[in-house]
XYZ file of C-alpha atoms in Angstrom:
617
model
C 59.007 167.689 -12.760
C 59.958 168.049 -15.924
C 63.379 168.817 -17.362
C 61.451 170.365 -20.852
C 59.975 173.515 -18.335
C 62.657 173.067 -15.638
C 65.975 172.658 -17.726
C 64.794 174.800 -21.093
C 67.968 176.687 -21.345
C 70.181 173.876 -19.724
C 71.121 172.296 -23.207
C 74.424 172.576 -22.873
C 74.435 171.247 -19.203
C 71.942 167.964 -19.684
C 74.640 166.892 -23.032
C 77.136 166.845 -20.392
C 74.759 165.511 -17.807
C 74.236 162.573 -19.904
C 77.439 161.687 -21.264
C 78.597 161.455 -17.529
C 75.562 158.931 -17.151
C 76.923 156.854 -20.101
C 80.509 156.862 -18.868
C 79.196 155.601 -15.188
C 77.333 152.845 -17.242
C 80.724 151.903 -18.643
C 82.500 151.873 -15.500
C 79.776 149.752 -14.077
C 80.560 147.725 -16.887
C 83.776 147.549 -16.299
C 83.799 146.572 -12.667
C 81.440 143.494 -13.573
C 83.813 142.555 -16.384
C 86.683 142.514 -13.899
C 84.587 140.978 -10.677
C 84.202 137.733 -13.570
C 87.739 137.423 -14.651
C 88.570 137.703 -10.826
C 85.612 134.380 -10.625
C 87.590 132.675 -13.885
C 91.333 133.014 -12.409
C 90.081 132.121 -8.671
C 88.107 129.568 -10.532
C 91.430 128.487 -12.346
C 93.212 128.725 -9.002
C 90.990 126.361 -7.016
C 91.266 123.927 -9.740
C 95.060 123.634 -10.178
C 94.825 123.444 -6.435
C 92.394 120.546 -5.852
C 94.816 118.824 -8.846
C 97.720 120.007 -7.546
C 97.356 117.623 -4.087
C 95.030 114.871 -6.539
C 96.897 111.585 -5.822
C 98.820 110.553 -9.320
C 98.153 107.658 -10.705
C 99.750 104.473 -10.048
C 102.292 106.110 -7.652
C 102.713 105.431 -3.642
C 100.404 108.423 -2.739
C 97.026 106.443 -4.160
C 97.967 103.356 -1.832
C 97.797 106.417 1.033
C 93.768 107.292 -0.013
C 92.771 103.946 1.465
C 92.963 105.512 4.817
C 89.589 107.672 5.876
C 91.877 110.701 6.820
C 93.233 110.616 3.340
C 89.422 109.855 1.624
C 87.993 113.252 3.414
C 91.036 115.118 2.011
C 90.520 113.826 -1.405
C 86.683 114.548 -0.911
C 87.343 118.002 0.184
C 89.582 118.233 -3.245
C 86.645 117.043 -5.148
C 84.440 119.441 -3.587
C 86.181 122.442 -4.033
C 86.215 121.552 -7.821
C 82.712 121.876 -8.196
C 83.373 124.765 -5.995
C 85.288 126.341 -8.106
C 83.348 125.457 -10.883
C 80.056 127.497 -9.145
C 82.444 130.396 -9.468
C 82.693 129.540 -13.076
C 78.649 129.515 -13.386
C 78.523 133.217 -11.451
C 81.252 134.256 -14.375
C 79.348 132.889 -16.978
C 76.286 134.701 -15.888
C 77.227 138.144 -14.942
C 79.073 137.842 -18.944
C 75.943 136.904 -20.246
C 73.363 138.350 -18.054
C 74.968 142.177 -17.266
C 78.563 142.676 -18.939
C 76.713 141.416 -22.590
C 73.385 143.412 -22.092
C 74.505 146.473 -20.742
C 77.010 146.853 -23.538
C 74.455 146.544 -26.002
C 72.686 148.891 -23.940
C 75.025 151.332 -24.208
C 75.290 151.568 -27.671
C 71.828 151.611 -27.933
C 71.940 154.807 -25.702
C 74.592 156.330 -27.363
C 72.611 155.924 -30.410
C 69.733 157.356 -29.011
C 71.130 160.731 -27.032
C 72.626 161.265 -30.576
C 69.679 161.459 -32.332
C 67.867 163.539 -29.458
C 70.693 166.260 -29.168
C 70.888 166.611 -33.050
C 67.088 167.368 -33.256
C 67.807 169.857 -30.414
C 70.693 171.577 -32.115
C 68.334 171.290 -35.042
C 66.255 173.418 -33.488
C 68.493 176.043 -32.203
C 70.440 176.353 -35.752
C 66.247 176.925 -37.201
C 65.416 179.416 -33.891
C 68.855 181.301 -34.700
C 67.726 181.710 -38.355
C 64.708 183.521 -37.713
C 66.144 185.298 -35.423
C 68.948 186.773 -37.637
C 65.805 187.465 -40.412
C 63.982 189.174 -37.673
C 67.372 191.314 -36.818
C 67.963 191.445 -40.925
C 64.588 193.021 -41.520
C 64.748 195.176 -38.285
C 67.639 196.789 -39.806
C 66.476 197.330 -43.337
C 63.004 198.663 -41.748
C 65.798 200.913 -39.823
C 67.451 202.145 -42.816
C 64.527 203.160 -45.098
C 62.945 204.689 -42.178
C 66.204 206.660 -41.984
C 66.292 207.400 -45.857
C 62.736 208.371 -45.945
C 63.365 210.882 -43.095
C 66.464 211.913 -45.255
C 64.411 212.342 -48.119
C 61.589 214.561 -46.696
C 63.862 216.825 -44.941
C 65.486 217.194 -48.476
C 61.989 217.906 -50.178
C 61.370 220.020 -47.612
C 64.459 222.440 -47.947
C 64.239 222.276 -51.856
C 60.437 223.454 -51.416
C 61.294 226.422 -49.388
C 64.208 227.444 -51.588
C 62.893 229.933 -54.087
C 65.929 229.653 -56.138
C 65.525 226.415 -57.007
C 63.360 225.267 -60.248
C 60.025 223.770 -60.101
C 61.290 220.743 -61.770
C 63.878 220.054 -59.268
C 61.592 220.254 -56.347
C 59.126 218.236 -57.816
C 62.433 215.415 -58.234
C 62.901 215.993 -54.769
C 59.008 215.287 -53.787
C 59.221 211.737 -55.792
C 62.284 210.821 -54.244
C 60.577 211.430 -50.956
C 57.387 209.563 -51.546
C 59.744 206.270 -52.935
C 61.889 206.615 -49.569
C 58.389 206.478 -47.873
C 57.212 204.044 -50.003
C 60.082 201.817 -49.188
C 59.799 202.432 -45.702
C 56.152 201.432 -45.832
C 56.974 198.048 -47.337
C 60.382 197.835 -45.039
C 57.698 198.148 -41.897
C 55.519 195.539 -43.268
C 58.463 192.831 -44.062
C 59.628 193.763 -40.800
C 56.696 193.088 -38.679
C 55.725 189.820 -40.764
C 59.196 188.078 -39.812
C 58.504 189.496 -36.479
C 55.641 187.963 -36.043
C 56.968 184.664 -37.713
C 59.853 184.817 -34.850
C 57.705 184.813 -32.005
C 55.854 181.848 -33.309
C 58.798 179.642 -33.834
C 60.685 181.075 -30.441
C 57.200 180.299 -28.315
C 57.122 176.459 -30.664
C 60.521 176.353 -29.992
C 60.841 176.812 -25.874
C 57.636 175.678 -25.209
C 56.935 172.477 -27.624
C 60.235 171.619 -29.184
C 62.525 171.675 -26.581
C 60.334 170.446 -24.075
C 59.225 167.384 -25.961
C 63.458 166.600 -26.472
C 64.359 167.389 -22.755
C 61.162 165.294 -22.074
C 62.747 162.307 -24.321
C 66.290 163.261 -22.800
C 64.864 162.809 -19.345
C 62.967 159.142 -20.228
C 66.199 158.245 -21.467
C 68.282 159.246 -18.311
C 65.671 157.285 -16.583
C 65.627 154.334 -18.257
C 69.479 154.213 -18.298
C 69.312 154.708 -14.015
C 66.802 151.798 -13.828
C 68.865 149.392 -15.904
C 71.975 149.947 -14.022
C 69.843 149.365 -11.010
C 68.352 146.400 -12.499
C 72.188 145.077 -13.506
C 72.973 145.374 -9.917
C 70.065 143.255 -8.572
C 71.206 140.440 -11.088
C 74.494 141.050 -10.309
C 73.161 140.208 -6.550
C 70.913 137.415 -7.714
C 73.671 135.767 -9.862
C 75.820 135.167 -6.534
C 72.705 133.960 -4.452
C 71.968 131.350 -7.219
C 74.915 129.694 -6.323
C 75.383 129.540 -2.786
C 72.897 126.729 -2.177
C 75.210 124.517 -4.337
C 78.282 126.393 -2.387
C 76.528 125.533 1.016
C 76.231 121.810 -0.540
C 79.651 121.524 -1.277
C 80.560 122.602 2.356
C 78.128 120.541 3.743
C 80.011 117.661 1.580
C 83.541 118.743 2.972
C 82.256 118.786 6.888
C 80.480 115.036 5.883
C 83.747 113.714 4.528
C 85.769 115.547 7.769
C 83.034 113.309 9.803
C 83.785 110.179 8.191
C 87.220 109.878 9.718
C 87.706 107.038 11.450
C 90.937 106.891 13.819
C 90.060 103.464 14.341
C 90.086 102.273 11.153
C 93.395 103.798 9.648
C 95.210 101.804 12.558
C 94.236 99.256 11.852
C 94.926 99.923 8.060
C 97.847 100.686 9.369
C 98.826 97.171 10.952
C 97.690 95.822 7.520
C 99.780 97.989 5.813
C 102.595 97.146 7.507
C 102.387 93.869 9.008
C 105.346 91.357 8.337
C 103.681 88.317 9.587
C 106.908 87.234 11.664
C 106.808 86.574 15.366
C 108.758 88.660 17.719
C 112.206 87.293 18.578
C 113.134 84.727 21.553
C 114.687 85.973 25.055
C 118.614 85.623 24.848
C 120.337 83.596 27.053
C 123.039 84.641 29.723
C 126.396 83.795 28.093
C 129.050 82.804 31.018
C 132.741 83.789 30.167
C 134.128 82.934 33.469
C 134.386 79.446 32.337
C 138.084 78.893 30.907
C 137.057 77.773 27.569
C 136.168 78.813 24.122
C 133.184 81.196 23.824
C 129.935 79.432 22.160
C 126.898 80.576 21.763
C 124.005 79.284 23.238
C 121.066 77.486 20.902
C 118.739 80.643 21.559
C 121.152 83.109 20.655
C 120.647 84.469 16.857
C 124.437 83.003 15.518
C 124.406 80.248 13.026
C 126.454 78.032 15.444
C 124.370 74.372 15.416
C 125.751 73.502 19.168
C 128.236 70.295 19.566
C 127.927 67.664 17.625
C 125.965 69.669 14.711
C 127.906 70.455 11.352
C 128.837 74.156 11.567
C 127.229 75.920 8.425
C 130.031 77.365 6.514
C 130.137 80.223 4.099
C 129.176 79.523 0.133
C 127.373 75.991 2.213
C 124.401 74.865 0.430
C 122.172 74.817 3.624
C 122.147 78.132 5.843
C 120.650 78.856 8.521
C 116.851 80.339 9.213
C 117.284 83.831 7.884
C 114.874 87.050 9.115
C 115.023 89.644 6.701
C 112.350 91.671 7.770
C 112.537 92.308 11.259
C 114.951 93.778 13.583
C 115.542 90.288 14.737
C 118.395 90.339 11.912
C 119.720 94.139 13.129
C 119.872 92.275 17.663
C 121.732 89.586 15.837
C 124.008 91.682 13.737
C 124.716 93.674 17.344
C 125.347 90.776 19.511
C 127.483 88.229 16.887
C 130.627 89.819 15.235
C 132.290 91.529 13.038
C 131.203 94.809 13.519
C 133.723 95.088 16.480
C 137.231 96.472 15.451
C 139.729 94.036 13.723
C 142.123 92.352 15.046
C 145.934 94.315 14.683
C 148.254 92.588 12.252
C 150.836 90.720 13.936
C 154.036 92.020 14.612
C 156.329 89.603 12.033
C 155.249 88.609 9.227
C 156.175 84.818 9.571
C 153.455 82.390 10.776
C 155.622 80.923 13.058
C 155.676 84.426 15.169
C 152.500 83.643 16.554
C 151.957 80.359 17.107
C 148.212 79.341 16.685
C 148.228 82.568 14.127
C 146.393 86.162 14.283
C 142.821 84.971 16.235
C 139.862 86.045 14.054
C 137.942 88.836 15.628
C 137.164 88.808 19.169
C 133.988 90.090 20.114
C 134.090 93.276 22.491
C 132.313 93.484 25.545
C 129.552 96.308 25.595
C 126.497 96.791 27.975
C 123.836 94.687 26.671
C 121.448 98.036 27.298
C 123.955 100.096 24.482
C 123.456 96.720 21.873
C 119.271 97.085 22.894
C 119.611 100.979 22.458
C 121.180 100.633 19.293
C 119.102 97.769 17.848
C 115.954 100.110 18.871
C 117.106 103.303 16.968
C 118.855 101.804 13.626
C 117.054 100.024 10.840
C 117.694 96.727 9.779
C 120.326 96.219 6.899
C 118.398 94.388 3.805
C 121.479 92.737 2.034
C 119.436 90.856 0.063
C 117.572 93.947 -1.571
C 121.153 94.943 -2.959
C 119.809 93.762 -6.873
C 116.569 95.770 -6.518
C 118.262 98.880 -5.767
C 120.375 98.193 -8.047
C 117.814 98.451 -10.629
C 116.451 95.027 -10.628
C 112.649 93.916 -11.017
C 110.145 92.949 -8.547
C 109.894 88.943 -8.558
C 106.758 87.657 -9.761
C 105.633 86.311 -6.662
C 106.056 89.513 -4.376
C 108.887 87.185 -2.573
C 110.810 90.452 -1.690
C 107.644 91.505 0.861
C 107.177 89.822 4.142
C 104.536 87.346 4.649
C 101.861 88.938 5.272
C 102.201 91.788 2.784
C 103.064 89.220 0.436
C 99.773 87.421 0.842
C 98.037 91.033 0.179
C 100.006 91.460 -2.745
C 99.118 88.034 -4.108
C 95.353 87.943 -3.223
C 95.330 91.491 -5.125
C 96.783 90.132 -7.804
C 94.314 87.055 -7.913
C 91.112 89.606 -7.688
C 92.494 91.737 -10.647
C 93.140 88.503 -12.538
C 89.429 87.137 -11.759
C 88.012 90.550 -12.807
C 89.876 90.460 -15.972
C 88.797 86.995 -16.444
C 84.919 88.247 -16.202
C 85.001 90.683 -18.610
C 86.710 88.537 -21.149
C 83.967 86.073 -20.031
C 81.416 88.406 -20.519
C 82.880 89.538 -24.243
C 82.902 85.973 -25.060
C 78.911 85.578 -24.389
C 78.397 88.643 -26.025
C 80.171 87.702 -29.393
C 78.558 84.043 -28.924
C 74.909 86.013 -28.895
C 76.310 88.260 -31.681
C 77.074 84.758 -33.425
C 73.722 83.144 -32.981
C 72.341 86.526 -34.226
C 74.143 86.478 -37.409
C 72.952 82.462 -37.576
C 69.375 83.495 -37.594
C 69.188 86.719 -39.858
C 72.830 85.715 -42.487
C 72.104 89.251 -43.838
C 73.238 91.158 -40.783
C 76.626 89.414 -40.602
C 78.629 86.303 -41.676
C 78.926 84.154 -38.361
C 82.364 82.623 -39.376
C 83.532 86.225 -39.303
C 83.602 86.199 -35.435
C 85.328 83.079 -34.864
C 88.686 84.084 -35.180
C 87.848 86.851 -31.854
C 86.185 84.196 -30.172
C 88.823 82.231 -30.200
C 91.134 85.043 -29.039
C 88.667 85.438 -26.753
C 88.904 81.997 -25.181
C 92.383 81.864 -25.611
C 92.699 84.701 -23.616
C 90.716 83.705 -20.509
C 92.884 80.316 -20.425
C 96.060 81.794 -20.060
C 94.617 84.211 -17.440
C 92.784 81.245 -15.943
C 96.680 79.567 -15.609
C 98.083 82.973 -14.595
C 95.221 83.319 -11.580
C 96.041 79.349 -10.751
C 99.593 80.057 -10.604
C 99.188 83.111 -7.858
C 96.525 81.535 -5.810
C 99.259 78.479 -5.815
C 101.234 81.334 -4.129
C 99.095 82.570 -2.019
C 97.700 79.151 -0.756
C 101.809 78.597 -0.080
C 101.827 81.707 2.137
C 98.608 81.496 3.892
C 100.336 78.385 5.173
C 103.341 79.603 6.486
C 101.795 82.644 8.270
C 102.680 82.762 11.975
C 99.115 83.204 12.460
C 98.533 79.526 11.306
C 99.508 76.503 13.711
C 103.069 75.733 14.622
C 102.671 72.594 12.395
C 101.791 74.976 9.072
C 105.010 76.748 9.536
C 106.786 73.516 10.072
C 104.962 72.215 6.850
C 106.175 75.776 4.904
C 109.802 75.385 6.379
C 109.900 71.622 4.977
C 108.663 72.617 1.885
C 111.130 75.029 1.334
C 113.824 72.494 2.813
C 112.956 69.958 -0.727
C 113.804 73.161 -3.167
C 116.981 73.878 -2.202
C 117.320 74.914 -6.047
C 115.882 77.873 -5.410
C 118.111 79.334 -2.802
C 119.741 81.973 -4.356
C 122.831 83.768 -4.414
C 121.208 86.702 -2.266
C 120.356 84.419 0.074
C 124.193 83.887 0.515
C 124.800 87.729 0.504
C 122.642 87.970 3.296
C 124.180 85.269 5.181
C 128.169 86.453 3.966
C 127.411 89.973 5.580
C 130.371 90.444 8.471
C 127.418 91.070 10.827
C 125.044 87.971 10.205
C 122.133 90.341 9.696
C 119.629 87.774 8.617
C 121.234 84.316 10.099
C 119.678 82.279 12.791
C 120.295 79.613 14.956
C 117.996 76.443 14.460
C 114.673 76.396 16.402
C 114.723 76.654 20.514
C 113.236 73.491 20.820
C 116.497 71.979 19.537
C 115.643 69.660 16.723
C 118.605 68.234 14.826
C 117.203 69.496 11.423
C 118.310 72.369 9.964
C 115.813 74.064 8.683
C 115.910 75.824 5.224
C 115.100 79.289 4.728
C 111.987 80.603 4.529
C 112.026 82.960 2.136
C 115.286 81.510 0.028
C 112.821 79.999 -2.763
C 111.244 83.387 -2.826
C 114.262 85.635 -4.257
C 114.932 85.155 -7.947
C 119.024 83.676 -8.288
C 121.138 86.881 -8.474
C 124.859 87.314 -10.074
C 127.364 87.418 -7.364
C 129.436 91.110 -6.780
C 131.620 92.094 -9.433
C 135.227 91.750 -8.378
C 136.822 95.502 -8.275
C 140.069 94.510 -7.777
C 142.895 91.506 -5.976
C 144.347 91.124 -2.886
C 147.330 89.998 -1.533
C 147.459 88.018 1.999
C 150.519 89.747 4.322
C 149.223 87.360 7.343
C 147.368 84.255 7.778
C 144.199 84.444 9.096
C 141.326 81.840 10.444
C 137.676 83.218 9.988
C 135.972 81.560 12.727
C 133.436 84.219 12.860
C 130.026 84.480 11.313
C 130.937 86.034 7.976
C 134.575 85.772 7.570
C 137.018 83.717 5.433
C 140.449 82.333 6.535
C 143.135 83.218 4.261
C 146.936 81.782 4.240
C 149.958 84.255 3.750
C 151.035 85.530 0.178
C 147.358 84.049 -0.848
C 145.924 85.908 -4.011
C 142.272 86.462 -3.816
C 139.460 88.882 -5.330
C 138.245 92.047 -3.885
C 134.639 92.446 -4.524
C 134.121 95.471 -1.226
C 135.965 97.577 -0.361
C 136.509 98.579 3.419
C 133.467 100.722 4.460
C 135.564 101.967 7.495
C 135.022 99.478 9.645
C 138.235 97.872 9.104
C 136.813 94.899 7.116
C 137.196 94.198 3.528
C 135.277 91.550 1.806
C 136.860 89.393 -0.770
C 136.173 86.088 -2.835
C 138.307 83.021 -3.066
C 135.823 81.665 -5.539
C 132.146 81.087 -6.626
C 131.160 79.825 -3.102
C 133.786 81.068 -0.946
C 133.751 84.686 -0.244
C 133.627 86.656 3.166
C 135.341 89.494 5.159
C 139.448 89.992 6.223
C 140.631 92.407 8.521
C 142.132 95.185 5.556
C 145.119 95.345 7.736
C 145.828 91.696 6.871
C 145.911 92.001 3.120
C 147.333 94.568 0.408
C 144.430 95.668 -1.837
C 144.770 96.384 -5.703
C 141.403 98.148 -6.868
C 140.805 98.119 -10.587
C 139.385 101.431 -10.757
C 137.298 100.834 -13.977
C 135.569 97.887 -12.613
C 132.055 97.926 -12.582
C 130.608 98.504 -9.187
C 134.019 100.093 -7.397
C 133.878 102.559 -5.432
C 135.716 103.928 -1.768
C 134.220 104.771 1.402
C 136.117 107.177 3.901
């Protein structure tokens, strides 16, 4: 059907008609634009997810990506980049493919239903001209047929009239013949243009306007099959992608398959393996026997047993020392002074109590409470008090235990070798570059290069030293593991036993703590050595505490405890601890001598600008 015979006097209706097919063309437009911002921000979105939970760089979370749990998550945040970036591509080609064309579509159509409905209302404004001549002439036929009527009645009467001249009727008989005459030529004009009309109004309904509604209609229908078009490639533009969508998928459910439970426990005991062996049974301590408590060889007090030297505080030798396990937290539970202190005596003269205020007696508790508490509470790292306070990692890794400290070190050793290779490998290539510029002088001067290779070479020694001086380290842990033979630890415990310089100063904090935390009794086979601490060489020397303030004596007291000092009345010493609340303050008599006093035994005087003061409650 055709819209030319159908639609010929629906002008006004197809303009509107068409312009509502334009404007749905722009809205379709419009939704595609939108549908491929919607792809760009979700696009966006996914991104500053997947980087959002990336693991940063040099930081503790990258160390966590060595477990398979960890790799499928950081494989699933890899994936759903290049997800994200397939919703990208489907933005990228619904702009290009359908929001681009069809807007250049649309002008085109605008362009075109212009030019179609101007040669229409061409042809009205031409059909309405001869249609006014054709009404112009029918009215001048009108009028001289009129006149001429006029005129012959008047020629008529004049003739009859005997009273009037000859000469006036034969005026009134030309007049009448002009006013037929005029009417004659009025007919003739008339039915030209009327025939002229009906020529241009049958061209005008049945060629003109049926050959623009024809054009109108092509139009309407080309317009309806590129919109349908735009939607199959807005379809097709989706399905392109979702192969490489079902890929990345496929990825994510690969990497989710890859965990292995297995395998990140055990990374897990790697992780966090100390290398030390599990602590000794204790032995039963009788106090029904009327004398002096001691503790038994086994037990985890720095007591040597009769006839040993008792290690004293600021002593050059100290006991075996267990930072890293709870070994140190059992000990710190079972030895004083974490029990209350002792009251101050009631005078103030020596002589009021004879043998003088006791040092700290230990108070009976159920072994179970000491267990229950040494299960649930962390061990105290005295040692570590430098490296929170802003100190650096040693060298050597000698704040980690063993075993993480051999990790640490053969790390170190394979970054150093790799570092080694490629300078290796720039050396050969400047020495080929060399031997080039030897055999063709006009590419290059050869001396030129031997300043880098020299760099070059001098570089790769001092990592060559740098690597010998780590595996030296590592070689010295590896032999001190506990898995290694009795004899290798004896061998590492000796060794550090002949570099007693390098016990250090946090070493003594350790072993000056009021609970012992990290002091042990010599081995349970009950050799008269004592032996030197195992990791003492491995903590760089650290300045002693900053005194905050003095103290005054009020009592004498005799530190026969692990940890304590004894201290004569009216003795001035420095405070360099306040009490924490546990009744104890610690103090120093000098450079070796420092422990813990009962704070009801001495009147403190805090310098409250000193560096490093500061009051518990």
């Amino acid at each position: 059907m055709s819209w030319g015979t159908e639609l010929w006097d629906q002008f006004d209706n197809l303009e509107k008609h068409t312009q509502w097919g334009i404007d749905i063309l722009e809205k379709y437009i419009k939704f595609v634009k939108e549908r491929t911002e919607i792809e760009l921000s979700y696009a966006k979105q996914l991104r500053n997810l997947a980087k959002k939970y990336q693991p940063k760089k040099n930081s503790k979370e990258e160390e966590e990506y060595r477990y398979t749990a960890c790799k499928a998550f950081l494989s699933t945040l890899n994936e759903m980049n290049d997800y994200a970036g397939q919703h990208e591509v489907i933005s990228e080609n619904m702009t290009s493919n359908i929001t681009v064309e069809l807007a250049r579509y649309v002008q085109e159509l605008k362009q075109e239903r212009k030019s179609y409905f101007h040669d229409g209302r061409k042809a009205q404004q031409h059909i309405e001209i001869c249609w006014k001549q054709l009404e112009s002439s029918k009215r001048r036929f009108e009028r001289d047929c009129k006149e001429a009527d006029r005129a012959q009645q008047y020629f008529e009467k004049m003739d009859a009239d005997i009273n009037v001249t000859k000469a006036d009727v034969e005026k009134a008989r030309q007049q009448a013949q002009v006013r037929h005459q005029m009417a004659e030529d009025s007919k003739a004009d008339y039915s030209s243009i009327l025939q002229k009309f009906n020529h241009e109004q049958h061209e005008y309904y049945y060629t003109h306007i049926p050959n623009i509604f024809q054009k109108i209609q092509e139009m309407e229908e080309r317009r309806i099959v590129r919109i349908g078009e735009s939607m199959k490639t807005y379809a097709e533009v989706d399905r392109q992608v979702i192969p490489i969508i079902g890929k990345c998928l496929d990825e994510i459910v690969k990497a989710a398959e890859s965990i292995d439970q297995k395998n990140d426990s055990q990374l897990v005991i790697e992780a966090y393996k100390s290398g030390f062996e599990p602590p000794g049974d204790i032995e039963f301590e009788d106090y029904t026997q009327p004398m002096k408590r001691t503790v038994s060889d086994n037990s985890l007090s720095n007591s040597r047993g009769e006839g040993k030297p008792e290690l004293k505080f600021g002593g050059k030798s100290k006991g075996k020392l267990w930072p890293f396990i709870k070994k140190n937290k059992l000990m710190s539970l079972l030895t004083s002074p974490h029990q209350p202190p002792p009251p101050p005596p009631a005078s103030a003269s020596p002589s009021a109590v004879p043998n003088g205020p006791q040092s700290p007696k230990q108070q009976k508790e159920p072994l179970s409470h000491r267990f229950n508490e040494f299960m649930v509470s962390k061990p105290k790292i005295h040692c570590f008090r430098s490296l929170k306070r802003g100190g650096a990692t040693p060298e050597d890794f000698s704040n980690l235990p063993p075993e993480q400290r051999r990790k640490k070190l053969q790390q170190k050793v394979d970054e150093l070798n790799k570092e080694i290779q490629k300078e290796m490998d720039q050396r050969d290539a400047i020495t080929k570059m060399k031997d080039v510029y030897l055999k063709n002088p006009q590419m290059g001067d050869p001396a030129s290069l031997d300043h880098k290779l020299t760099e070059v070479s001098q570089n790769i020694e001092k990592l060559r030293l740098e690597a010998q001086k780590f595996e030296a380290w590592l070689a010295e842990v590896e032999g001190r593991l506990p898995a290694r033979s009795e004899q290798a630890r004896r061998q590492s415990g000796m060794f550090d036993a002949q570099n007693p310089a390098t016990v250090n100063s946090c070493a003594q904090d350790r072993e000056s703590s009021p609970d012992g935390s990290y002091t042990e009794e010599q081995s349970q086979e009950g050799e008269g050595k004592v032996l030197a601490t195992d990791f003492d060489d491995e903590f760089d020397e650290e300045e002693p505490l900053p005194a905050i303030g003095t103290c005054k004596a009020l009592y004498t007291f005799e530190g026969q405890n692990e940890g304590t000092i004894s201290v004569a009345e009216g003795e001035t010493l420095y405070v360099i601890e306040e009490d924490k609340g546990d009744g104890w303050t610690r103090i120093r008599r000098n450079e070796d001598e420092e422990g813990y006093v009962p704070t009801s035994y001495v009147e403190v005087y805090l310098d409250k600008n000193a560096k490093g003061a500061k009051t518990y409650i």
